[in-house]
Amino acid sequence: EKIVDNFYLADLIAEFQGYFTLSIVRKLYKTYTSTDKVKENLKKDPYAALTKISGVGFKTADRLLLDIEEVSKKNIENGEKPIIEFGYNIRTSKQRCLACVLYMLKKNEENGSTKMNLVDLRSECLKIIPECIAHFPEAIKDDDIYFNKDKLEIALKHTYNTERYICNNIKERLKNNNAWSYNTEFYRNIDGVNLSDEQMELLRSTCNNNFVVLTAPAGAGKSFSTKALINLLKDNHKTFIQCAPTGKASKKLSQYTGERANTIHRTLMYRDGKFAFNKDNKLVADVVLVDEV
């Protein structure tokens, strides 16, 4: 099977005249399972086909496709077989415009924001793909994009739907609060340090709400507040789970609370693309503390 696969890969490399590296060809073949499907998807929507595989972003895909289009045109003029016969102009295509829009929205997320102003997005795309900016109004209607006409806000639809799910989940939790009547003052002193009223608010809020966010600058004493909360939970026989996004963060959380902590993925028992614990099979604990949110 390995030998046969290698023949297919060699065939694809020759087919694309070396423009795609072995790594890209291997990923394309693994994603689309046959040489015919690779060619079919690259012809139908080349940007989606390339950016779907890991390690290939919009800029890499754009450079490769524009080069392939140019060589293919010259091949046709010389009576030779084109690398890919797209049947339309890639440089001015809707596919290119949409790919750039999706790229800018993903880049915006990486910079810490989940939405963009429509005018700003168009302005950024205009700098990169001026030749196909005429397709911008059509591109933002794509199924992968959320657009708020009233606020002129635009985002990736998957991100928007995820944020709505989180928002509704929090609202439901706050609607059904289960109050605990514990003496929080008993836990004001931690390791010989008296907590401020602001630090103590974490304990009071947790006793009165099903969802609490603790936020403060570095060095403000969040770890002392968390430690006081854990003492309260332990004394009142409440079960709790501690987790954080990364291994480093979970180790740090464990160190300053003195209690076991894991990554979120390990806590939810992630394996082979699935979580053993999910909305239908919930974690068994009175309190879940998630650090570094």
mmCIF file of C-alpha atoms in Angstrom:
data_model
loop_
_atom_site.group_PDB
_atom_site.id
_atom_site.type_symbol
_atom_site.label_atom_id
_atom_site.label_comp_id
_atom_site.label_asym_id
_atom_site.label_seq_id
_atom_site.Cartn_x
_atom_site.Cartn_y
_atom_site.Cartn_z
ATOM 1 C CA GLU A 1 0.000 0.000 0.000
ATOM 2 C CA LYS A 2 2.877 2.368 0.816
ATOM 3 C CA ILE A 3 4.533 1.650 -2.541
ATOM 4 C CA VAL A 4 1.259 2.185 -4.436
ATOM 5 C CA ASP A 5 0.665 5.446 -2.528
ATOM 6 C CA ASN A 6 4.161 6.632 -3.422
ATOM 7 C CA PHE A 7 3.433 6.020 -7.111
ATOM 8 C CA TYR A 8 0.289 8.138 -6.798
ATOM 9 C CA LEU A 9 2.267 10.887 -5.048
ATOM 10 C CA ALA A 10 4.943 10.797 -7.748
ATOM 11 C CA ASP A 11 2.174 11.039 -10.362
ATOM 12 C CA LEU A 12 0.693 14.108 -8.623
ATOM 13 C CA ILE A 13 4.072 15.832 -8.302
ATOM 14 C CA ALA A 14 4.637 15.305 -12.031
ATOM 15 C CA GLU A 15 1.064 16.420 -12.794
ATOM 16 C CA PHE A 16 1.617 19.748 -11.017
ATOM 17 C CA GLN A 17 5.108 20.122 -12.519
ATOM 18 C CA GLY A 18 6.785 20.465 -9.135
ATOM 19 C CA TYR A 19 4.833 23.539 -8.002
ATOM 20 C CA PHE A 20 3.463 21.628 -5.019
ATOM 21 C CA THR A 21 5.988 20.223 -2.561
ATOM 22 C CA LEU A 22 5.919 16.555 -1.562
ATOM 23 C CA SER A 23 4.468 17.619 1.803
ATOM 24 C CA ILE A 24 1.549 19.490 0.179
ATOM 25 C CA VAL A 25 0.917 16.698 -2.331
ATOM 26 C CA ARG A 26 0.892 14.102 0.453
ATOM 27 C CA LYS A 27 -1.643 16.140 2.469
ATOM 28 C CA LEU A 28 -3.832 16.718 -0.600
ATOM 29 C CA TYR A 29 -3.819 13.007 -1.390
ATOM 30 C CA LYS A 30 -4.596 12.105 2.231
ATOM 31 C CA THR A 31 -7.499 14.606 2.318
ATOM 32 C CA TYR A 32 -9.091 13.752 -1.035
ATOM 33 C CA THR A 33 -8.023 10.040 -1.258
ATOM 34 C CA SER A 34 -7.410 9.893 -5.038
ATOM 35 C CA THR A 35 -5.526 11.787 -7.734
ATOM 36 C CA ASP A 36 -8.767 12.445 -9.650
ATOM 37 C CA LYS A 37 -10.437 13.990 -6.585
ATOM 38 C CA VAL A 38 -7.367 16.118 -5.890
ATOM 39 C CA LYS A 39 -7.504 17.524 -9.428
ATOM 40 C CA GLU A 40 -11.298 17.923 -9.289
ATOM 41 C CA ASN A 41 -11.230 19.910 -6.020
ATOM 42 C CA LEU A 42 -8.308 22.077 -7.126
ATOM 43 C CA LYS A 43 -10.160 22.967 -10.305
ATOM 44 C CA LYS A 44 -13.527 23.558 -8.603
ATOM 45 C CA ASP A 45 -12.344 25.718 -5.672
ATOM 46 C CA PRO A 46 -8.529 25.864 -5.561
ATOM 47 C CA TYR A 47 -8.268 28.172 -2.512
ATOM 48 C CA ALA A 48 -10.618 26.084 -0.376
ATOM 49 C CA ALA A 49 -8.865 22.880 -1.482
ATOM 50 C CA LEU A 50 -5.410 24.150 -0.510
ATOM 51 C CA THR A 51 -6.216 26.079 2.682
ATOM 52 C CA LYS A 52 -8.195 23.094 3.972
ATOM 53 C CA ILE A 53 -4.932 21.220 4.547
ATOM 54 C CA SER A 54 -2.711 22.101 7.500
ATOM 55 C CA GLY A 55 0.308 24.305 6.951
ATOM 56 C CA VAL A 56 -1.074 26.079 3.877
ATOM 57 C CA GLY A 57 -2.447 29.568 4.506
ATOM 58 C CA PHE A 58 -4.034 32.011 2.091
ATOM 59 C CA LYS A 59 -0.787 33.741 1.103
ATOM 60 C CA THR A 60 0.984 30.465 0.262
ATOM 61 C CA ALA A 61 -2.044 29.180 -1.656
ATOM 62 C CA ASP A 62 -2.397 32.508 -3.498
ATOM 63 C CA ARG A 63 1.239 32.537 -4.611
ATOM 64 C CA LEU A 64 1.111 28.910 -5.813
ATOM 65 C CA LEU A 65 -2.196 29.257 -7.658
ATOM 66 C CA LEU A 66 -1.260 32.489 -9.433
ATOM 67 C CA ASP A 67 2.020 30.882 -10.552
ATOM 68 C CA ILE A 68 0.201 27.767 -11.755
ATOM 69 C CA GLU A 69 -2.365 29.875 -13.623
ATOM 70 C CA GLU A 70 0.369 31.842 -15.393
ATOM 71 C CA VAL A 71 2.273 28.701 -16.443
ATOM 72 C CA SER A 72 -0.967 26.978 -17.517
ATOM 73 C CA LYS A 73 -1.845 29.896 -19.808
ATOM 74 C CA LYS A 74 1.624 29.755 -21.424
ATOM 75 C CA ASN A 75 1.299 25.979 -21.854
ATOM 76 C CA ILE A 76 -2.045 26.409 -23.646
ATOM 77 C CA GLU A 77 -0.548 29.109 -25.923
ATOM 78 C CA ASN A 78 2.288 26.708 -26.796
ATOM 79 C CA GLY A 79 -0.122 23.848 -27.468
ATOM 80 C CA GLU A 80 0.906 22.020 -24.301
ATOM 81 C CA LYS A 81 -1.193 20.583 -21.485
ATOM 82 C CA PRO A 82 -1.956 23.113 -18.706
ATOM 83 C CA ILE A 83 -1.107 22.227 -15.106
ATOM 84 C CA ILE A 84 -4.706 23.046 -14.121
ATOM 85 C CA GLU A 85 -7.284 24.413 -16.555
ATOM 86 C CA PHE A 86 -9.410 26.540 -14.210
ATOM 87 C CA GLY A 87 -11.776 27.869 -16.868
ATOM 88 C CA TYR A 88 -11.795 31.313 -15.278
ATOM 89 C CA ASN A 89 -9.339 33.992 -14.209
ATOM 90 C CA ILE A 90 -8.004 33.104 -10.737
ATOM 91 C CA ARG A 91 -6.571 36.580 -10.099
ATOM 92 C CA THR A 92 -9.982 38.281 -10.440
ATOM 93 C CA SER A 93 -12.109 35.409 -9.114
ATOM 94 C CA LYS A 94 -14.736 35.314 -6.366
ATOM 95 C CA GLN A 95 -12.908 32.304 -4.839
ATOM 96 C CA ARG A 96 -9.790 34.400 -4.329
ATOM 97 C CA CYS A 97 -11.782 37.228 -2.754
ATOM 98 C CA LEU A 98 -13.600 34.870 -0.371
ATOM 99 C CA ALA A 99 -10.346 33.151 0.603
ATOM 100 C CA CYS A 100 -8.814 36.538 1.450
ATOM 101 C CA VAL A 101 -11.877 37.562 3.528
ATOM 102 C CA LEU A 102 -11.690 34.306 5.519
ATOM 103 C CA TYR A 103 -7.933 34.778 5.952
ATOM 104 C CA MET A 104 -8.359 38.317 7.318
ATOM 105 C CA LEU A 105 -11.072 37.209 9.770
ATOM 106 C CA LYS A 106 -8.882 34.348 11.037
ATOM 107 C CA LYS A 107 -5.905 36.689 11.342
ATOM 108 C CA ASN A 108 -8.101 39.135 13.257
ATOM 109 C CA GLU A 109 -9.027 36.325 15.684
ATOM 110 C CA GLU A 110 -5.364 35.491 16.191
ATOM 111 C CA ASN A 111 -4.844 39.131 17.165
ATOM 112 C CA GLY A 112 -7.493 38.824 19.880
ATOM 113 C CA SER A 113 -10.792 39.980 18.367
ATOM 114 C CA THR A 114 -13.618 37.831 17.006
ATOM 115 C CA LYS A 115 -15.262 40.463 14.815
ATOM 116 C CA MET A 116 -14.275 43.190 12.366
ATOM 117 C CA ASN A 117 -15.840 46.361 11.064
ATOM 118 C CA LEU A 118 -16.997 45.836 7.471
ATOM 119 C CA VAL A 119 -15.212 48.944 6.175
ATOM 120 C CA ASP A 120 -11.944 47.944 7.868
ATOM 121 C CA LEU A 121 -12.167 44.412 6.456
ATOM 122 C CA ARG A 122 -12.765 45.666 2.917
ATOM 123 C CA SER A 123 -9.886 48.128 3.275
ATOM 124 C CA GLU A 124 -7.496 45.333 4.376
ATOM 125 C CA CYS A 125 -8.618 43.042 1.547
ATOM 126 C CA LEU A 126 -8.199 45.866 -0.975
ATOM 127 C CA LYS A 127 -4.505 46.078 -0.048
ATOM 128 C CA ILE A 128 -3.971 42.368 -0.764
ATOM 129 C CA ILE A 129 -6.351 41.519 -3.619
ATOM 130 C CA PRO A 130 -7.323 44.749 -5.462
ATOM 131 C CA GLU A 131 -7.967 42.812 -8.706
ATOM 132 C CA CYS A 132 -10.966 40.905 -7.296
ATOM 133 C CA ILE A 133 -12.351 43.342 -4.700
ATOM 134 C CA ALA A 134 -15.490 43.733 -6.872
ATOM 135 C CA HIS A 135 -16.551 40.316 -5.532
ATOM 136 C CA PHE A 136 -16.402 41.529 -1.904
ATOM 137 C CA PRO A 137 -20.206 42.096 -1.494
ATOM 138 C CA GLU A 138 -20.825 38.580 -2.831
ATOM 139 C CA ALA A 139 -18.043 36.993 -0.756
ATOM 140 C CA ILE A 140 -19.386 38.237 2.593
ATOM 141 C CA LYS A 141 -22.695 36.437 1.894
ATOM 142 C CA ASP A 142 -20.911 33.079 2.066
ATOM 143 C CA ASP A 143 -22.269 30.453 4.495
ATOM 144 C CA ASP A 144 -19.030 30.546 6.519
ATOM 145 C CA ILE A 145 -19.484 34.245 7.343
ATOM 146 C CA TYR A 146 -21.758 36.087 9.782
ATOM 147 C CA PHE A 147 -22.629 39.672 8.893
ATOM 148 C CA ASN A 148 -24.623 42.111 11.041
ATOM 149 C CA LYS A 149 -26.006 44.727 8.641
ATOM 150 C CA ASP A 150 -27.149 47.083 11.410
ATOM 151 C CA LYS A 151 -23.798 47.247 13.200
ATOM 152 C CA LEU A 152 -21.665 46.566 10.089
ATOM 153 C CA GLU A 153 -19.891 43.811 12.042
ATOM 154 C CA ILE A 154 -18.520 40.729 10.348
ATOM 155 C CA ALA A 155 -17.136 37.481 11.778
ATOM 156 C CA LEU A 156 -16.562 33.811 11.045
ATOM 157 C CA LYS A 157 -19.947 32.124 11.462
ATOM 158 C CA HIS A 158 -18.494 29.212 13.453
ATOM 159 C CA THR A 159 -16.987 31.671 15.943
ATOM 160 C CA TYR A 160 -20.194 33.702 16.129
ATOM 161 C CA ASN A 161 -22.286 30.572 16.792
ATOM 162 C CA THR A 162 -19.811 29.395 19.427
ATOM 163 C CA GLU A 163 -19.967 32.750 21.218
ATOM 164 C CA ARG A 164 -23.790 32.690 21.138
ATOM 165 C CA TYR A 165 -23.763 29.180 22.608
ATOM 166 C CA ILE A 166 -21.418 30.300 25.424
ATOM 167 C CA CYS A 167 -23.503 33.432 26.042
ATOM 168 C CA ASN A 168 -26.787 31.507 26.264
ATOM 169 C CA ASN A 169 -25.159 28.874 28.482
ATOM 170 C CA ILE A 170 -23.982 31.562 30.937
ATOM 171 C CA LYS A 171 -27.397 33.268 30.940
ATOM 172 C CA GLU A 172 -29.105 29.942 31.727
ATOM 173 C CA ARG A 173 -26.712 29.303 34.608
ATOM 174 C CA LEU A 174 -27.270 32.769 36.074
ATOM 175 C CA LYS A 175 -31.032 32.345 35.732
ATOM 176 C CA ASN A 176 -30.974 29.241 37.949
ATOM 177 C CA ASN A 177 -28.621 30.201 40.770
ATOM 178 C CA ASN A 178 -28.283 27.842 43.743
ATOM 179 C CA ALA A 179 -27.202 29.884 46.751
ATOM 180 C CA TRP A 180 -24.999 28.481 49.549
ATOM 181 C CA SER A 181 -25.221 30.104 52.980
ATOM 182 C CA TYR A 182 -21.646 29.683 54.226
ATOM 183 C CA ASN A 183 -19.658 31.979 56.483
ATOM 184 C CA THR A 184 -17.152 33.350 53.970
ATOM 185 C CA GLU A 185 -15.486 35.598 56.609
ATOM 186 C CA PHE A 186 -13.988 32.493 58.198
ATOM 187 C CA TYR A 187 -11.685 32.216 55.139
ATOM 188 C CA ARG A 188 -10.404 35.802 55.027
ATOM 189 C CA ASN A 189 -6.953 34.878 56.354
ATOM 190 C CA ILE A 190 -4.777 32.829 53.987
ATOM 191 C CA ASP A 191 -1.213 31.903 54.984
ATOM 192 C CA GLY A 192 -1.126 34.771 57.480
ATOM 193 C CA VAL A 193 -2.451 37.323 54.980
ATOM 194 C CA ASN A 194 -5.833 39.013 55.405
ATOM 195 C CA LEU A 195 -7.704 39.250 52.113
ATOM 196 C CA SER A 196 -9.258 42.548 51.057
ATOM 197 C CA ASP A 197 -13.020 42.879 50.565
ATOM 198 C CA GLU A 198 -12.392 42.853 46.828
ATOM 199 C CA GLN A 199 -10.518 39.540 47.082
ATOM 200 C CA MET A 200 -13.260 38.102 49.298
ATOM 201 C CA GLU A 201 -15.856 38.906 46.629
ATOM 202 C CA LEU A 202 -14.898 35.695 44.798
ATOM 203 C CA LEU A 203 -16.156 33.598 47.731
ATOM 204 C CA ARG A 204 -19.374 35.572 48.100
ATOM 205 C CA SER A 205 -20.053 35.514 44.349
ATOM 206 C CA THR A 206 -19.415 31.767 44.106
ATOM 207 C CA CYS A 207 -21.821 31.105 46.983
ATOM 208 C CA ASN A 208 -24.550 33.135 45.240
ATOM 209 C CA ASN A 209 -24.035 32.466 41.519
ATOM 210 C CA ASN A 210 -23.677 29.502 39.190
ATOM 211 C CA PHE A 211 -21.170 31.360 37.016
ATOM 212 C CA VAL A 212 -18.409 33.703 38.163
ATOM 213 C CA VAL A 213 -15.530 35.448 36.373
ATOM 214 C CA LEU A 214 -12.466 36.449 38.399
ATOM 215 C CA THR A 215 -10.341 39.042 36.635
ATOM 216 C CA ALA A 216 -7.595 41.321 37.924
ATOM 217 C CA PRO A 217 -4.092 42.482 36.935
ATOM 218 C CA ALA A 218 -1.050 40.290 37.669
ATOM 219 C CA GLY A 219 -0.041 40.476 41.326
ATOM 220 C CA ALA A 220 -3.495 41.615 42.515
ATOM 221 C CA GLY A 221 -3.986 38.492 44.624
ATOM 222 C CA LYS A 222 -6.168 36.211 42.475
ATOM 223 C CA SER A 223 -4.275 33.140 43.680
ATOM 224 C CA PHE A 224 -5.031 33.988 47.349
ATOM 225 C CA SER A 225 -8.734 34.388 46.484
ATOM 226 C CA THR A 226 -8.745 31.037 44.691
ATOM 227 C CA LYS A 227 -6.987 29.321 47.586
ATOM 228 C CA ALA A 228 -9.556 30.749 50.043
ATOM 229 C CA LEU A 229 -12.374 29.482 47.806
ATOM 230 C CA ILE A 230 -10.885 25.989 47.714
ATOM 231 C CA ASN A 231 -10.624 25.936 51.514
ATOM 232 C CA LEU A 232 -14.313 26.882 51.706
ATOM 233 C CA LEU A 233 -15.271 24.132 49.242
ATOM 234 C CA LYS A 234 -13.246 21.460 51.038
ATOM 235 C CA ASP A 235 -14.587 22.380 54.490
ATOM 236 C CA ASN A 236 -18.154 22.173 53.205
ATOM 237 C CA HIS A 237 -17.632 18.895 51.325
ATOM 238 C CA LYS A 238 -18.122 20.404 47.889
ATOM 239 C CA THR A 239 -16.359 18.640 45.030
ATOM 240 C CA PHE A 240 -14.289 20.677 42.573
ATOM 241 C CA ILE A 241 -12.202 20.248 39.445
ATOM 242 C CA GLN A 242 -9.312 22.507 38.392
ATOM 243 C CA CYS A 243 -8.195 22.896 34.788
ATOM 244 C CA ALA A 244 -6.413 25.284 32.433
ATOM 245 C CA PRO A 245 -5.852 25.527 28.650
ATOM 246 C CA THR A 246 -2.192 24.420 28.661
ATOM 247 C CA GLY A 247 0.007 22.024 30.597
ATOM 248 C CA LYS A 248 2.137 24.899 31.870
ATOM 249 C CA ALA A 249 -0.912 26.826 33.103
ATOM 250 C CA SER A 250 -2.403 23.767 34.809
ATOM 251 C CA LYS A 251 0.903 23.062 36.567
ATOM 252 C CA LYS A 252 1.043 26.662 37.798
ATOM 253 C CA LEU A 253 -2.580 26.437 39.010
ATOM 254 C CA SER A 254 -1.782 23.253 40.913
ATOM 255 C CA GLN A 255 1.278 24.853 42.511
ATOM 256 C CA TYR A 256 -0.490 27.907 43.901
ATOM 257 C CA THR A 257 -3.615 26.087 45.101
ATOM 258 C CA GLY A 258 -1.893 22.936 46.338
ATOM 259 C CA GLU A 259 -4.539 20.833 44.572
ATOM 260 C CA ARG A 260 -4.479 18.685 41.442
ATOM 261 C CA ALA A 261 -5.106 20.430 38.119
ATOM 262 C CA ASN A 262 -5.168 19.185 34.508
ATOM 263 C CA THR A 263 -5.491 20.634 31.030
ATOM 264 C CA ILE A 264 -9.048 21.226 29.783
ATOM 265 C CA HIS A 265 -8.589 18.511 27.150
ATOM 266 C CA ARG A 266 -7.473 15.958 29.709
ATOM 267 C CA THR A 267 -10.252 16.964 32.118
ATOM 268 C CA LEU A 268 -12.853 16.408 29.388
ATOM 269 C CA MET A 269 -11.053 13.181 28.335
ATOM 270 C CA TYR A 270 -10.287 14.240 24.756
ATOM 271 C CA ARG A 271 -9.314 11.439 22.400
ATOM 272 C CA ASP A 272 -9.403 10.902 18.637
ATOM 273 C CA GLY A 273 -11.184 14.198 18.008
ATOM 274 C CA LYS A 274 -13.909 13.621 20.623
ATOM 275 C CA PHE A 275 -14.565 14.615 24.238
ATOM 276 C CA ALA A 276 -15.830 11.887 26.588
ATOM 277 C CA PHE A 277 -17.355 14.636 28.752
ATOM 278 C CA ASN A 278 -19.632 17.020 26.825
ATOM 279 C CA LYS A 279 -23.030 18.756 27.015
ATOM 280 C CA ASP A 280 -24.745 15.364 27.133
ATOM 281 C CA ASN A 281 -22.286 13.729 29.556
ATOM 282 C CA LYS A 282 -21.335 16.415 32.054
ATOM 283 C CA LEU A 283 -18.480 16.554 34.536
ATOM 284 C CA VAL A 284 -19.428 15.379 38.027
ATOM 285 C CA ALA A 285 -18.401 18.241 40.337
ATOM 286 C CA ASP A 286 -20.000 21.030 42.347
ATOM 287 C CA VAL A 287 -17.507 23.593 41.051
ATOM 288 C CA VAL A 288 -15.250 23.697 37.996
ATOM 289 C CA LEU A 289 -12.388 26.220 38.138
ATOM 290 C CA VAL A 290 -10.894 27.125 34.751
ATOM 291 C CA ASP A 291 -7.732 29.198 34.967
ATOM 292 C CA GLU A 292 -6.261 31.444 32.242
ATOM 293 C CA VAL A 293 -9.598 31.726 30.391
#
